[in-house]
Coordinates of C-alpha atoms in Angstrom, one line a residue:
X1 CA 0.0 0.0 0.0
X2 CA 1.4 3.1 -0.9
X3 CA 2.1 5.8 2.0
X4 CA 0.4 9.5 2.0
X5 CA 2.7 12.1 1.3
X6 CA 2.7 13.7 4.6
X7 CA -1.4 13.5 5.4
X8 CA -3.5 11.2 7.1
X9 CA -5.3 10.1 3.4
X10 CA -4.5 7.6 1.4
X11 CA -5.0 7.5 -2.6
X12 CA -6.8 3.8 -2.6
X13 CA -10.2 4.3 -4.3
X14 CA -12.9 2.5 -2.7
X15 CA -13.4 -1.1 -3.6
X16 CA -16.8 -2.4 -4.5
X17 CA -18.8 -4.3 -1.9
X18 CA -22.1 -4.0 -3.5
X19 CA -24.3 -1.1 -4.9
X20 CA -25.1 0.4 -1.3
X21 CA -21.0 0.0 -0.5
X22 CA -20.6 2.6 -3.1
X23 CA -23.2 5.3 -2.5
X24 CA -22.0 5.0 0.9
X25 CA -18.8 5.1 0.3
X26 CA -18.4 8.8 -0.7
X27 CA -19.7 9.3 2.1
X28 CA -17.6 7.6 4.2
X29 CA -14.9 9.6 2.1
X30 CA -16.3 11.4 4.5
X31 CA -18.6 13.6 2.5
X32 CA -20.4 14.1 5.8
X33 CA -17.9 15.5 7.6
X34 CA -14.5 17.5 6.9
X35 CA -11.4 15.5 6.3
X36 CA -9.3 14.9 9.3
X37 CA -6.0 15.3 7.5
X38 CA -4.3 18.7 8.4
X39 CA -3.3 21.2 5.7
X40 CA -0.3 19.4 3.2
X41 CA 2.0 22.1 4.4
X42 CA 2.4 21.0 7.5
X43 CA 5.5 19.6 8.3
X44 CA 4.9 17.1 11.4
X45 CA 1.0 15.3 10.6
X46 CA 1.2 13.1 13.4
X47 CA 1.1 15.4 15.5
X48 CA -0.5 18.1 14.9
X49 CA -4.1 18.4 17.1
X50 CA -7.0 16.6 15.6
X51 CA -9.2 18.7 12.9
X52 CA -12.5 19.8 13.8
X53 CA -15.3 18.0 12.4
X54 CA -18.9 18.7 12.0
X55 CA -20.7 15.3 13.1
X56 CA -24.6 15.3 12.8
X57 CA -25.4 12.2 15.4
X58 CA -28.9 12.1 14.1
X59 CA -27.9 11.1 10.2
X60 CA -26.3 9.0 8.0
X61 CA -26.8 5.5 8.6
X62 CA -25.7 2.8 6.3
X63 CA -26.9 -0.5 7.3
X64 CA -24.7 -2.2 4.8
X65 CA -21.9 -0.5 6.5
X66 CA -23.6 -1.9 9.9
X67 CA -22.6 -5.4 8.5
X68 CA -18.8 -5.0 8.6
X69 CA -19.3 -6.2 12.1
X70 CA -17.9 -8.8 12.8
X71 CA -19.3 -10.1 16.1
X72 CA -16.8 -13.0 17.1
X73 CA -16.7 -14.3 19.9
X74 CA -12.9 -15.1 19.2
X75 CA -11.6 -11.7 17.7
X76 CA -8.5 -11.4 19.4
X77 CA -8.7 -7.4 18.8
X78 CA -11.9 -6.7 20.0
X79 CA -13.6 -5.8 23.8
X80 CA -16.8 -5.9 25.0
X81 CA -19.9 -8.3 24.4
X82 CA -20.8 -9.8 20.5
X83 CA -23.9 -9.4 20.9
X84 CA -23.4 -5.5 22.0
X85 CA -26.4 -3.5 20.9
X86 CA -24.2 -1.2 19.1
X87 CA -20.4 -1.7 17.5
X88 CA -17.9 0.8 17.2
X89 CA -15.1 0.1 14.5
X90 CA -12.1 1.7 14.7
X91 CA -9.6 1.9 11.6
X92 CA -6.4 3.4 12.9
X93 CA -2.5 3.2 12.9
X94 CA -0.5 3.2 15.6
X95 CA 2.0 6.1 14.2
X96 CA -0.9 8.7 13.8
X97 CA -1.4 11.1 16.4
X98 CA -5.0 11.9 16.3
X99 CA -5.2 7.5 16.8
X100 CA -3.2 7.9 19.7
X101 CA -5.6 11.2 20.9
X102 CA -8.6 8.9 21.3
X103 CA -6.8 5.8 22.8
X104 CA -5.5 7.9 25.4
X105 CA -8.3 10.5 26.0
X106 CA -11.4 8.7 25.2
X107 CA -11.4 5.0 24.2
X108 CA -10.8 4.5 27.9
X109 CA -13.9 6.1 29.1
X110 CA -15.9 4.6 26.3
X111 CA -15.5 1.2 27.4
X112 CA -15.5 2.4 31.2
X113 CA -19.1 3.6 30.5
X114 CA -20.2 1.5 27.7
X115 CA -18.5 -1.8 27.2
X116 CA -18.5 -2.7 30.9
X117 CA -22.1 -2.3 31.0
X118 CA -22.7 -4.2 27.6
X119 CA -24.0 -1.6 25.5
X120 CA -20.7 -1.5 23.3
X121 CA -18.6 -3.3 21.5
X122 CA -15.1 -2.3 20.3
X123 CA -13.4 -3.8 16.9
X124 CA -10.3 -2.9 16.1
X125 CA -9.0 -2.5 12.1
X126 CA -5.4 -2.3 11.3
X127 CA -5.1 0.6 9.0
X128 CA -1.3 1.4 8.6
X129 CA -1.0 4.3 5.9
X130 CA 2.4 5.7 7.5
X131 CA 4.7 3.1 5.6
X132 CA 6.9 -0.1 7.0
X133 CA 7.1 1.1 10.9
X134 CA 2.8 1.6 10.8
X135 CA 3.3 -2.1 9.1
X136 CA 5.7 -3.2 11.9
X137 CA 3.3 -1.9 14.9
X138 CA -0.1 -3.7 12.8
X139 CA 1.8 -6.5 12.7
X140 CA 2.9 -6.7 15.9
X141 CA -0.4 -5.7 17.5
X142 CA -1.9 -8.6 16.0
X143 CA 0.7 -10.8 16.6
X144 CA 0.7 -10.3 20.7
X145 CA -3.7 -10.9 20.3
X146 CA -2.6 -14.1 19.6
X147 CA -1.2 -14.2 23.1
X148 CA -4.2 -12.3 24.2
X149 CA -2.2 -9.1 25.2
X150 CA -3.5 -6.8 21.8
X151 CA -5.0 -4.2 24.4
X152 CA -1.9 -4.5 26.6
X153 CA 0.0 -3.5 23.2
X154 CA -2.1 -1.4 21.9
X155 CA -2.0 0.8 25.2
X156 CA 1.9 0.7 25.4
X157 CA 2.1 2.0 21.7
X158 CA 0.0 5.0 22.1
X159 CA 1.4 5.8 25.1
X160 CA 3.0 9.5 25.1
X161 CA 6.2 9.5 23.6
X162 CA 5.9 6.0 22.4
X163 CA 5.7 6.9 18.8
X164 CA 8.7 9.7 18.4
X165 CA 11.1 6.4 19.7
X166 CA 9.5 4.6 16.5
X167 CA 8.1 0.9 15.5
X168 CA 11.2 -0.6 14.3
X169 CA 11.4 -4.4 14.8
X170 CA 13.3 -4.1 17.8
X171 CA 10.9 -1.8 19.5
X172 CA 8.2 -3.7 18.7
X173 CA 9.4 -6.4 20.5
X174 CA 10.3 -4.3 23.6
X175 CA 6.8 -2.9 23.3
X176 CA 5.4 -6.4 23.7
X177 CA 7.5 -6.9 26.3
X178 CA 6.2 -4.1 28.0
X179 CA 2.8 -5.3 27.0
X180 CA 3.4 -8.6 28.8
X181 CA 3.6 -11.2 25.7
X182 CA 4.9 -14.2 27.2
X183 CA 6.6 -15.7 24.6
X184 CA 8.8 -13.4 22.7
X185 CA 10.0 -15.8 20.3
X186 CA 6.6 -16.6 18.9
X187 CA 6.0 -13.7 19.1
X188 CA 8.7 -12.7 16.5
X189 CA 8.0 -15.5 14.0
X190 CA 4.1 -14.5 14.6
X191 CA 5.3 -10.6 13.8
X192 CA 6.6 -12.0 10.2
X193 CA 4.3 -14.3 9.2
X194 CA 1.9 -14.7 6.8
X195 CA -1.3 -15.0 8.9
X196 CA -0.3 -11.2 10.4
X197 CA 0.6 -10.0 6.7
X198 CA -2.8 -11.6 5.3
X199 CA -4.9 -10.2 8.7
X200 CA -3.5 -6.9 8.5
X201 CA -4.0 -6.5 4.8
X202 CA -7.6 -7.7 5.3
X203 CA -8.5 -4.8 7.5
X204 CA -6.5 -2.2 4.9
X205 CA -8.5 -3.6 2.1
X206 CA -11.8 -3.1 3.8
X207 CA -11.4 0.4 4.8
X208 CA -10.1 1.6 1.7
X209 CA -13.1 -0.6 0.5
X210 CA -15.4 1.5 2.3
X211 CA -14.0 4.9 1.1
X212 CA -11.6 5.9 4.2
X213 CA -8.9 7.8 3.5
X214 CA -7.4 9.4 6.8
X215 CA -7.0 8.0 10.9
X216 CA -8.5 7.4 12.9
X217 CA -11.9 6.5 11.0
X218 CA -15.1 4.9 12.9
X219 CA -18.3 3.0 12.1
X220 CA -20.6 3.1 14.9
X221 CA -23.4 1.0 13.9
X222 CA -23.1 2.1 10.2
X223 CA -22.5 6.1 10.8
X224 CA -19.1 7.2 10.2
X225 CA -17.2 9.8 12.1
X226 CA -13.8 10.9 11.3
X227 CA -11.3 11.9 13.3
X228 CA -10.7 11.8 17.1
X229 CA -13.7 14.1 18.2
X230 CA -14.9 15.2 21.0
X231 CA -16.0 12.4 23.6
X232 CA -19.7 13.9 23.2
X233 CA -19.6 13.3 19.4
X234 CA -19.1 9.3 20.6
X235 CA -21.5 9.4 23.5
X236 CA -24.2 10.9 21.3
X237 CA -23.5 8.5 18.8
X238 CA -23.4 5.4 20.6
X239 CA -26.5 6.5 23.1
X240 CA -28.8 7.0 19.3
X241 CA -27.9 3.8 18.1
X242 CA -28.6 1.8 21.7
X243 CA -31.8 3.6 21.5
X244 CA -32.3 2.6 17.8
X245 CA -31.8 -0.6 19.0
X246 CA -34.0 -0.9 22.2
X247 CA -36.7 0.4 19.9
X248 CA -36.2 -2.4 17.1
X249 CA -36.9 -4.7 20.2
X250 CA -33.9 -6.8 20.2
X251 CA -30.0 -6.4 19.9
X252 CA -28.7 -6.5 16.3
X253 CA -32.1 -5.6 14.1
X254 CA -32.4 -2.3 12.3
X255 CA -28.7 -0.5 12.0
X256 CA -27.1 -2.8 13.8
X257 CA -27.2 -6.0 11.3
X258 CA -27.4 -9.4 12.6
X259 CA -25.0 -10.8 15.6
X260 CA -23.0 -13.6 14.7
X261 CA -23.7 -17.2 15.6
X262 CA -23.2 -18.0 19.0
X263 CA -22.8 -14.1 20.0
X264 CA -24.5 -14.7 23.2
X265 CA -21.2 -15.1 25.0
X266 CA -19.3 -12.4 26.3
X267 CA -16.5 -11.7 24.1
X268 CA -13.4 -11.7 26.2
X269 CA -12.9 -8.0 28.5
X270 CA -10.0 -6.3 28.1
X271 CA -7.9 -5.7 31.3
X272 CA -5.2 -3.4 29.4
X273 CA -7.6 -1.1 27.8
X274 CA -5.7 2.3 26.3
X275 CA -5.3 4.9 29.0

């Protein structure tokens, strides 16, 4: 995948999923809201403070968007119930600083007030547009959910400062280290295999499938928002769609598309949520 010339888009057009994919997928562009990637002169992206965004809570609903959920029970990089009323997908890299905004600053409180009370579920996309180090880190988050420490690593790599000392192989092991991935050798063969290469591509081809060109991008229930906004813009979110949900009488009708077989377990809660 090619990397953005210093910007958060990438030049991937959107891939066809079906017709209502691609009305939606302008819009997911995000037609609906102002593109989170600062102005091409700037000279350090990753850092600079996330865009504002105007969000309308009360529109744009794609339920074929709704459907990228994938509800499983075994997802490795997800927290929270699979049969959550509502699903927040996050697509985000691990070298872009608006990503790291909402993992410190929000995500936490999200699932303090949303996922521990079963109303939410979190997914989490891969979406490295930064070149080989954004690779590295996808990798490597995927590789320690295979030891069940992804949130573990996924806190210790948006951590401040963690991403000025970079994702080079080396300090993506130390970051799973830090993360508490027991076995560091598998670990590194994990990091380089195929299965992380093929996983991580996977969640690159669906958002550029869907039309996202910039980090962090989110689904929540089928309604894009771009960018790390405001907590409220979440909340707001989040509280329609669980109301959209109650009133369809049952978890997963309307917006929300249909849970996954077996999704009456719990999906496994994360202890090492980002803070």
């Amino acid at each position: 995948m090619p990397t953005p010339k210093k910007s958060t888009s990438g030049s991937k057009k959107p891939l066809v999923y079906g017709a209502v994919i691609v009305v939606a997928a302008g819009l997911l562009g995000f037609a609906s809201y102002k593109a989170t990637a600062p102005d091409s002169s700037s000279t350090d992206t990753s850092t600079a403070p996330a865009a504002e965004v105007s969000a309308d809570p009360q529109a744009g609903i794609y339920p074929e968007l709704a459907k990228l959920a994938r509800r499983d029970t075994g997802d490795k990089l997800a927290v929270g119930r699979a049969d959550a009323p509502v699903v927040l997908i996050e697509y985000a890299d691990f070298k872009c600083g608006y990503c790291g905004k909402f993992a410190r600053d929000t995500e936490p409180e999200l699932i303090k007030e949303y996922v521990e009370d079963g109303t939410l579920r979190i997914e989490w996309r891969n979406f490295p547009i930064f070149g080989e180090e954004s690779e590295n880190a996808a990798r490597g988050a995927w590789a320690a959910g295979q030891q069940d420490r992804f949130w573990e690593f996924h806190a210790a790599a948006y951590a401040e400062g963690a991403k000025e000392k970079g994702f080079g192989k080396d300090r993506v092991k130390a970051l799973a280290q830090e993360a508490g991935v027991k076995d560091l050798a598998r670990f590194m063969m994990d990091l380089d295999g195929e299965a992380a290469r093929a996983a991580v591509a996977k969640d690159q081809e669906q958002a550029y499938g869907i039309g996202a060109t910039s980090t962090p991008s989110f689904l929540i229930n089928g309604r894009p928002i771009a960018g790390a906004q405001p907590k409220e813009t979440f909340t707001q979110a989040i509280e329609t769609a669980a109301e959209q949900a109650k009133t369809a009488g049952k978890a997963g009708a309307g917006t929300t598309g249909a849970p996954a077989k077996g999704s009456e377990d719990t999906a496994k809660d994360s202890e090492g949520s980002a803070k």
